[in-house]
PDB file of C-alpha atoms in Angstrom:
ATOM      1  CA  MET A   1      14.749  25.436   7.472  1.00 37.00           C
ATOM      2  CA  THR A   2      12.541  27.682   5.613  1.00 33.00           C
ATOM      3  CA  PRO A   3       8.988  28.373   7.130  1.00 31.00           C
ATOM      4  CA  ARG A   4       7.304  26.276   4.123  1.00 36.00           C
ATOM      5  CA  ARG A   5       9.568  23.193   4.806  1.00 36.00           C
ATOM      6  CA  SER A   6       9.275  23.501   8.433  1.00 36.00           C
ATOM      7  CA  LEU A   7       5.321  22.908   7.736  1.00 36.00           C
ATOM      8  CA  LEU A   8       6.045  20.409   5.241  1.00 42.00           C
ATOM      9  CA  ALA A   9       8.149  18.341   7.673  1.00 41.00           C
ATOM     10  CA  SER A  10       5.635  18.738  10.515  1.00 41.00           C
ATOM     11  CA  ALA A  11       2.921  17.479   8.270  1.00 43.00           C
ATOM     12  CA  LEU A  12       5.100  14.601   7.431  1.00 45.00           C
ATOM     13  CA  LEU A  13       5.703  13.609  11.066  1.00 40.00           C
ATOM     14  CA  GLY A  14       2.082  14.138  11.984  1.00 39.00           C
ATOM     15  CA  ALA A  15       1.003  11.364   9.076  1.00 41.00           C
ATOM     16  CA  CYS A  16       3.408   9.072  10.743  1.00 40.00           C
ATOM     17  CA  ALA A  17       1.636   9.446  14.307  1.00 39.00           C
ATOM     18  CA  ALA A  18      -0.342   6.108  14.992  1.00 41.00           C
ATOM     19  CA  PRO A  19      -4.073   6.048  16.118  1.00 44.00           C
ATOM     20  CA  VAL A  20      -5.084   3.383  18.439  1.00 44.00           C
ATOM     21  CA  PRO A  21      -5.006  -0.189  16.721  1.00 44.00           C
ATOM     22  CA  ALA A  22      -8.608  -1.532  15.646  1.00 44.00           C
ATOM     23  CA  PRO A  23      -9.713  -4.647  17.367  1.00 47.00           C
ATOM     24  CA  LEU A  24     -10.701  -6.337  14.076  1.00 74.00           C
ATOM     25  CA  LEU A  25      -9.351  -5.312  10.732  1.00 91.00           C
ATOM     26  CA  PRO A  26     -11.216  -6.389   7.237  1.00 91.00           C
ATOM     27  CA  VAL A  27      -9.186  -8.788   5.646  1.00 92.00           C
ATOM     28  CA  PRO A  28      -9.414  -9.572   1.749  1.00 90.00           C
ATOM     29  CA  ALA A  29     -12.419 -11.464   0.408  1.00 86.00           C
ATOM     30  CA  PRO A  30     -11.711 -14.114  -1.996  1.00 85.00           C
ATOM     31  CA  GLY A  31     -10.802 -12.860  -5.196  1.00 85.00           C
ATOM     32  CA  GLY A  32     -10.401  -9.376  -3.186  1.00 94.00           C
ATOM     33  CA  ILE A  33      -7.569  -7.415  -1.880  1.00 97.00           C
ATOM     34  CA  ALA A  34      -6.910  -4.974   1.047  1.00 98.00           C
ATOM     35  CA  VAL A  35      -4.938  -1.918   1.977  1.00 98.00           C
ATOM     36  CA  ALA A  36      -3.642  -1.903   5.460  1.00 98.00           C
ATOM     37  CA  ALA A  37      -2.337   1.394   7.240  1.00 97.00           C
ATOM     38  CA  GLU A  38       0.773   1.273   9.569  1.00 94.00           C
ATOM     39  CA  ALA A  39       2.002   4.199  10.861  1.00 88.00           C
ATOM     40  CA  TRP A  40       2.340   6.897   7.871  1.00 88.00           C
ATOM     41  CA  HIS A  41       2.507   4.074   5.440  1.00 92.00           C
ATOM     42  CA  THR A  42      -0.403   2.036   3.516  1.00 97.00           C
ATOM     43  CA  ASP A  43       0.176  -0.954   1.520  1.00 98.00           C
ATOM     44  CA  LEU A  44      -1.560  -3.167  -1.134  1.00 98.00           C
ATOM     45  CA  CYS A  45      -2.324  -6.604   0.777  1.00 98.00           C
ATOM     46  CA  LEU A  46      -2.890  -9.611  -1.920  1.00 97.00           C
ATOM     47  CA  PRO A  47      -3.772 -13.132  -0.931  1.00 96.00           C
ATOM     48  CA  ALA A  48      -0.820 -15.619  -1.518  1.00 96.00           C
ATOM     49  CA  GLY A  49      -2.954 -17.632  -3.859  1.00 93.00           C
ATOM     50  CA  LEU A  50      -3.618 -14.376  -6.253  1.00 92.00           C
ATOM     51  CA  LEU A  51       0.448 -14.276  -6.488  1.00 92.00           C
ATOM     52  CA  ARG A  52       0.760 -17.872  -6.960  1.00 91.00           C
ATOM     53  CA  ALA A  53      -1.402 -18.151 -10.044  1.00 88.00           C
ATOM     54  CA  GLY A  54      -0.094 -15.309 -11.818  1.00 93.00           C
ATOM     55  CA  PRO A  55       2.647 -12.923 -13.272  1.00 96.00           C
ATOM     56  CA  LEU A  56       3.831 -12.333  -9.497  1.00 97.00           C
ATOM     57  CA  ALA A  57       4.596 -15.728  -8.407  1.00 97.00           C
ATOM     58  CA  PRO A  58       8.478 -15.003  -8.275  1.00 97.00           C
ATOM     59  CA  PHE A  59       7.785 -12.847  -5.152  1.00 98.00           C
ATOM     60  CA  ALA A  60       6.179 -16.013  -3.268  1.00 97.00           C
ATOM     61  CA  GLY A  61       8.904 -18.532  -4.479  1.00 95.00           C
ATOM     62  CA  ALA A  62      10.754 -18.520  -0.914  1.00 97.00           C
ATOM     63  CA  ALA A  63       7.704 -18.334   1.305  1.00 97.00           C
ATOM     64  CA  PRO A  64       5.419 -21.357   0.965  1.00 96.00           C
ATOM     65  CA  ALA A  65       3.671 -20.577   4.291  1.00 96.00           C
ATOM     66  CA  ALA A  66       2.952 -17.336   3.734  1.00 97.00           C
ATOM     67  CA  GLN A  67      -0.776 -16.320   3.622  1.00 96.00           C
ATOM     68  CA  GLY A  68      -0.494 -12.731   1.909  1.00 97.00           C
ATOM     69  CA  PHE A  69       1.904 -10.247   0.414  1.00 97.00           C
ATOM     70  CA  ALA A  70       2.171  -6.751   1.152  1.00 98.00           C
ATOM     71  CA  PHE A  71       3.473  -4.424  -1.516  1.00 98.00           C
ATOM     72  CA  GLY A  72       4.357  -0.592  -0.815  1.00 97.00           C
ATOM     73  CA  PHE A  73       6.283   2.246  -2.056  1.00 97.00           C
ATOM     74  CA  GLY A  74       8.589   4.530  -0.346  1.00 93.00           C
ATOM     75  CA  LEU A  75      11.426   6.919  -0.268  1.00 92.00           C
ATOM     76  CA  ASP A  76      14.750   4.753  -0.574  1.00 91.00           C
ATOM     77  CA  SER A  77      16.597   6.284   2.396  1.00 86.00           C
ATOM     78  CA  TRP A  78      13.700   6.353   4.625  1.00 79.00           C
ATOM     79  CA  MET A  79      12.708   2.688   3.860  1.00 85.00           C
ATOM     80  CA  ARG A  80      16.204   1.437   4.473  1.00 86.00           C
ATOM     81  CA  ALA A  81      16.961   3.668   7.689  1.00 74.00           C
ATOM     82  CA  ASP A  82      16.376   1.325  11.067  1.00 68.00           C
ATOM     83  CA  ARG A  83      15.165   4.571  13.064  1.00 62.00           C
ATOM     84  CA  PRO A  84      14.499   7.475  10.332  1.00 55.00           C
ATOM     85  CA  SER A  85      15.844  10.813  11.574  1.00 51.00           C
ATOM     86  CA  LEU A  86      15.593  14.400  10.765  1.00 53.00           C
ATOM     87  CA  ALA A  87      17.840  13.837   7.392  1.00 56.00           C
ATOM     88  CA  GLU A  88      15.295  11.313   6.203  1.00 49.00           C
ATOM     89  CA  VAL A  89      12.504  13.461   6.895  1.00 54.00           C
ATOM     90  CA  LEU A  90      14.130  16.267   5.157  1.00 55.00           C
ATOM     91  CA  GLY A  91      14.779  13.577   2.551  1.00 53.00           C
ATOM     92  CA  ALA A  92      11.171  12.939   1.912  1.00 59.00           C
ATOM     93  CA  VAL A  93      10.264  16.717   1.854  1.00 64.00           C
ATOM     94  CA  SER A  94      12.889  17.326  -1.033  1.00 63.00           C
ATOM     95  CA  GLY A  95      12.135  13.820  -2.657  1.00 82.00           C
ATOM     96  CA  GLY A  96      14.643  11.551  -4.394  1.00 91.00           C
ATOM     97  CA  PRO A  97      14.884   7.755  -5.610  1.00 94.00           C
ATOM     98  CA  ALA A  98      12.339   5.375  -4.588  1.00 96.00           C
ATOM     99  CA  VAL A  99      11.591   1.485  -3.719  1.00 97.00           C
ATOM    100  CA  VAL A 100       8.822  -0.636  -3.859  1.00 98.00           C
ATOM    101  CA  SER A 101       8.600  -3.109  -0.862  1.00 98.00           C
ATOM    102  CA  VAL A 102       7.415  -6.362  -0.620  1.00 98.00           C
ATOM    103  CA  ARG A 103       6.687  -8.538   2.522  1.00 97.00           C
ATOM    104  CA  ALA A 104       5.655 -11.834   2.822  1.00 98.00           C
ATOM    105  CA  THR A 105       2.976 -12.185   5.808  1.00 97.00           C
ATOM    106  CA  PRO A 106       2.116 -14.908   7.755  1.00 96.00           C
ATOM    107  CA  GLY A 107      -1.690 -13.821   8.121  1.00 96.00           C
ATOM    108  CA  PRO A 108      -3.906 -11.926   5.277  1.00 95.00           C
ATOM    109  CA  LEU A 109      -2.472  -8.463   6.650  1.00 96.00           C
ATOM    110  CA  PRO A 110       1.044  -7.246   8.042  1.00 96.00           C
ATOM    111  CA  PRO A 111       1.311  -7.938  11.478  1.00 94.00           C
ATOM    112  CA  GLY A 112       1.625  -4.359  12.188  1.00 92.00           C
ATOM    113  CA  ALA A 113      -1.160  -3.228  10.648  1.00 96.00           C
ATOM    114  CA  GLU A 114      -3.413  -0.657  12.351  1.00 96.00           C
ATOM    115  CA  ASP A 115      -6.192  -0.187  10.159  1.00 97.00           C
ATOM    116  CA  SER A 116      -7.397  -1.797   6.925  1.00 97.00           C
ATOM    117  CA  VAL A 117      -9.963  -1.648   4.169  1.00 98.00           C
ATOM    118  CA  ALA A 118     -11.096  -4.703   2.199  1.00 97.00           C
ATOM    119  CA  LEU A 119     -12.301  -4.243  -1.270  1.00 98.00           C
ATOM    120  CA  ARG A 120     -13.615  -6.154  -4.502  1.00 97.00           C
ATOM    121  CA  LEU A 121     -11.639  -6.134  -7.776  1.00 96.00           C
ATOM    122  CA  PRO A 122     -13.470  -5.881 -10.904  1.00 96.00           C
ATOM    123  CA  ARG A 123     -13.241  -8.616 -13.733  1.00 95.00           C
ATOM    124  CA  GLY A 124      -9.369  -8.223 -14.646  1.00 95.00           C
ATOM    125  CA  GLY A 125      -8.624  -6.251 -11.678  1.00 96.00           C
ATOM    126  CA  ALA A 126      -6.060  -8.352 -10.424  1.00 95.00           C
ATOM    127  CA  GLU A 127      -3.980  -8.857 -13.811  1.00 96.00           C
ATOM    128  CA  ALA A 128      -4.042  -5.126 -13.873  1.00 97.00           C
ATOM    129  CA  ILE A 129      -2.672  -4.483 -10.352  1.00 97.00           C
ATOM    130  CA  ALA A 130       0.065  -7.322 -11.120  1.00 97.00           C
ATOM    131  CA  ALA A 131       1.039  -5.288 -14.005  1.00 98.00           C
ATOM    132  CA  PHE A 132       1.109  -2.213 -12.425  1.00 98.00           C
ATOM    133  CA  ILE A 133       3.443  -3.683  -9.804  1.00 98.00           C
ATOM    134  CA  LEU A 134       5.818  -5.410 -12.338  1.00 98.00           C
ATOM    135  CA  GLY A 135       5.658  -1.682 -14.106  1.00 98.00           C
ATOM    136  CA  SER A 136       6.810  -0.058 -10.794  1.00 98.00           C
ATOM    137  CA  ILE A 137       9.979  -1.937 -10.330  1.00 98.00           C
ATOM    138  CA  ALA A 138      13.442  -1.459 -12.270  1.00 98.00           C
ATOM    139  CA  THR A 139      14.273  -5.019 -11.749  1.00 96.00           C
ATOM    140  CA  PRO A 140      13.162  -8.392 -12.298  1.00 95.00           C
ATOM    141  CA  PRO A 141      10.952  -9.661  -9.343  1.00 96.00           C
ATOM    142  CA  VAL A 142      12.694 -12.056  -6.896  1.00 97.00           C
ATOM    143  CA  ALA A 143      11.727 -13.816  -4.015  1.00 97.00           C
ATOM    144  CA  ALA A 144      10.271 -12.182  -0.962  1.00 97.00           C
ATOM    145  CA  PRO A 145      12.421 -13.422   2.463  1.00 97.00           C
ATOM    146  CA  PRO A 146       9.692 -16.029   4.260  1.00 95.00           C
ATOM    147  CA  GLY A 147      10.225 -14.500   7.636  1.00 91.00           C
ATOM    148  CA  GLY A 148       8.507 -11.179   6.559  1.00 92.00           C
ATOM    149  CA  SER A 149      11.354  -9.003   6.602  1.00 94.00           C
ATOM    150  CA  TRP A 150      11.173  -6.113   3.573  1.00 94.00           C
ATOM    151  CA  LEU A 151      12.476  -6.872   0.136  1.00 97.00           C
ATOM    152  CA  LEU A 152      13.180  -3.460  -1.383  1.00 97.00           C
ATOM    153  CA  LEU A 153      13.518  -3.223  -5.198  1.00 98.00           C
ATOM    154  CA  PRO A 154      14.418   0.151  -7.101  1.00 98.00           C
ATOM    155  CA  ALA A 155      11.449   2.110  -8.358  1.00 98.00           C
ATOM    156  CA  ARG A 156      11.029   3.469 -11.828  1.00 98.00           C
ATOM    157  CA  ARG A 157       9.446   6.387 -10.441  1.00 96.00           C
ATOM    158  CA  GLY A 158      10.964   8.536  -7.551  1.00 96.00           C
ATOM    159  CA  TYR A 159       9.304   9.799  -4.544  1.00 95.00           C
ATOM    160  CA  THR A 160       7.908  13.292  -4.093  1.00 93.00           C
ATOM    161  CA  LEU A 161       5.774  15.006  -1.802  1.00 90.00           C
ATOM    162  CA  GLY A 162       3.170  15.082  -4.453  1.00 93.00           C
ATOM    163  CA  PHE A 163       3.709  11.247  -4.776  1.00 95.00           C
ATOM    164  CA  THR A 164       3.834   9.203  -2.049  1.00 95.00           C
ATOM    165  CA  CYS A 165       3.377   5.690  -0.607  1.00 95.00           C
ATOM    166  CA  ASN A 166      -0.253   6.297  -0.462  1.00 97.00           C
ATOM    167  CA  THR A 167      -0.351   7.847  -3.779  1.00 98.00           C
ATOM    168  CA  TRP A 168       1.163   4.694  -5.225  1.00 98.00           C
ATOM    169  CA  VAL A 169      -1.503   2.510  -3.790  1.00 98.00           C
ATOM    170  CA  MET A 170      -4.322   4.761  -5.114  1.00 98.00           C
ATOM    171  CA  GLU A 171      -2.692   4.646  -8.403  1.00 98.00           C
ATOM    172  CA  ALA A 172      -2.633   0.915  -8.263  1.00 98.00           C
ATOM    173  CA  LEU A 173      -6.462   0.614  -7.474  1.00 98.00           C
ATOM    174  CA  ALA A 174      -7.278   2.886 -10.309  1.00 98.00           C
ATOM    175  CA  ALA A 175      -5.143   0.960 -12.580  1.00 98.00           C
ATOM    176  CA  ALA A 176      -7.360  -2.554 -11.647  1.00 97.00           C
ATOM    177  CA  GLY A 177     -10.397  -0.518 -12.254  1.00 97.00           C
ATOM    178  CA  LEU A 178     -11.512   0.887  -9.480  1.00 98.00           C
ATOM    179  CA  PRO A 179     -13.321   4.330  -8.985  1.00 98.00           C
ATOM    180  CA  VAL A 180     -10.643   5.833  -6.678  1.00 98.00           C
ATOM    181  CA  PRO A 181      -9.075   9.461  -6.687  1.00 98.00           C
ATOM    182  CA  VAL A 182      -5.312   9.442  -7.290  1.00 98.00           C
ATOM    183  CA  ALA A 183      -4.462  13.107  -7.674  1.00 95.00           C
ATOM    184  CA  GLY A 184      -4.385  15.014  -4.347  1.00 94.00           C
ATOM    185  CA  ILE A 185      -3.828  11.923  -2.356  1.00 96.00           C
ATOM    186  CA  ARG A 186      -0.805  12.004  -0.568  1.00 95.00           C
ATOM    187  CA  LEU A 187      -1.047  11.176   3.235  1.00 95.00           C
ATOM    188  CA  ARG A 188      -2.497   7.943   5.014  1.00 96.00           C
ATOM    189  CA  GLY A 189      -5.746   9.624   6.421  1.00 96.00           C
ATOM    190  CA  GLU A 190      -6.730  10.887   2.739  1.00 97.00           C
ATOM    191  CA  ALA A 191      -6.177   7.705   1.231  1.00 98.00           C
ATOM    192  CA  MET A 192      -7.791   5.637   3.770  1.00 98.00           C
ATOM    193  CA  ALA A 193     -11.023   7.894   3.904  1.00 98.00           C
ATOM    194  CA  ALA A 194     -11.397   7.342  -0.073  1.00 98.00           C
ATOM    195  CA  LEU A 195     -11.318   3.999   0.286  1.00 98.00           C
ATOM    196  CA  ARG A 196     -13.877   3.691   2.799  1.00 98.00           C
ATOM    197  CA  ASP A 197     -16.125   5.556   0.383  1.00 98.00           C
ATOM    198  CA  GLU A 198     -15.518   2.978  -2.229  1.00 98.00           C
ATOM    199  CA  ALA A 199     -16.189   0.155   0.104  1.00 97.00           C
ATOM    200  CA  ARG A 200     -19.201   1.576   1.074  1.00 97.00           C
ATOM    201  CA  ARG A 201     -20.084   2.093  -2.539  1.00 97.00           C
ATOM    202  CA  GLN A 202     -19.435  -1.624  -3.219  1.00 96.00           C
ATOM    203  CA  ALA A 203     -21.390  -2.687  -0.336  1.00 95.00           C
ATOM    204  CA  ALA A 204     -24.256  -0.651  -1.288  1.00 96.00           C
ATOM    205  CA  ALA A 205     -24.106  -2.213  -4.876  1.00 92.00           C
ATOM    206  CA  GLN A 206     -23.700  -5.701  -3.431  1.00 82.00           C
ATOM    207  CA  PRO A 207     -27.138  -7.442  -4.061  1.00 75.00           C
ATOM    208  CA  VAL A 208     -28.901  -8.586  -0.861  1.00 63.00           C
ATOM    209  CA  SER A 209     -30.505 -11.729  -0.315  1.00 52.00           C
ATOM    210  CA  SER A 210     -34.124 -12.019   1.120  1.00 44.00           C
ATOM    211  CA  PRO A 211     -34.908 -14.269   3.865  1.00 49.00           C
ATOM    212  CA  GLY A 212     -35.879 -17.068   1.447  1.00 48.00           C
ATOM    213  CA  GLY A 213     -32.737 -16.653  -0.303  1.00 45.00           C
ATOM    214  CA  VAL A 214     -34.122 -14.695  -3.407  1.00 41.00           C
ATOM    215  CA  THR A 215     -32.218 -11.586  -4.462  1.00 39.00           C
TER     216      THR A 215
END
């Protein structure tokens, strides 16, 4: 392995290191969404009601009890491996075919979520995210398994070190009208830091009620 590839592989493995789980994780508010992080990966977490009321409804058809659905993106070989090996690490460095993942979740976030950021969407944002997800997959949507297993659908775009799962999430949010960066976002830490900045911006813009209820 060349020094450059060794460095990139080390960085990728470092991005997979899981931090100490947070005791309480933000979940989507009504009309909002969340981004959940687990190991190196981030997912868009949409409330089940948002799916069932729009064009993403086919994904929810087999999981009526699910409270949420998590959408992600990743290297096909990595996402299908039971235990990703050095071969999958090198594949992630060189890039290759990608998949869009879908999971029906028993709660608003995936059970293994270690971190999350909840965000409000601008008007039309939910519809824009649905269009982005449908535009990312190369096949028609099908029902996600009710038990939370991964549904993996071929993606229209390939995976590269310049366009990872975290880049995909940020691009989806930008498509929804949120002022988040896309270029240069590759790792989980970069994505979550940018999303916390957006969450703080949204909190600062939220009207504050006075004790008498006047804003």
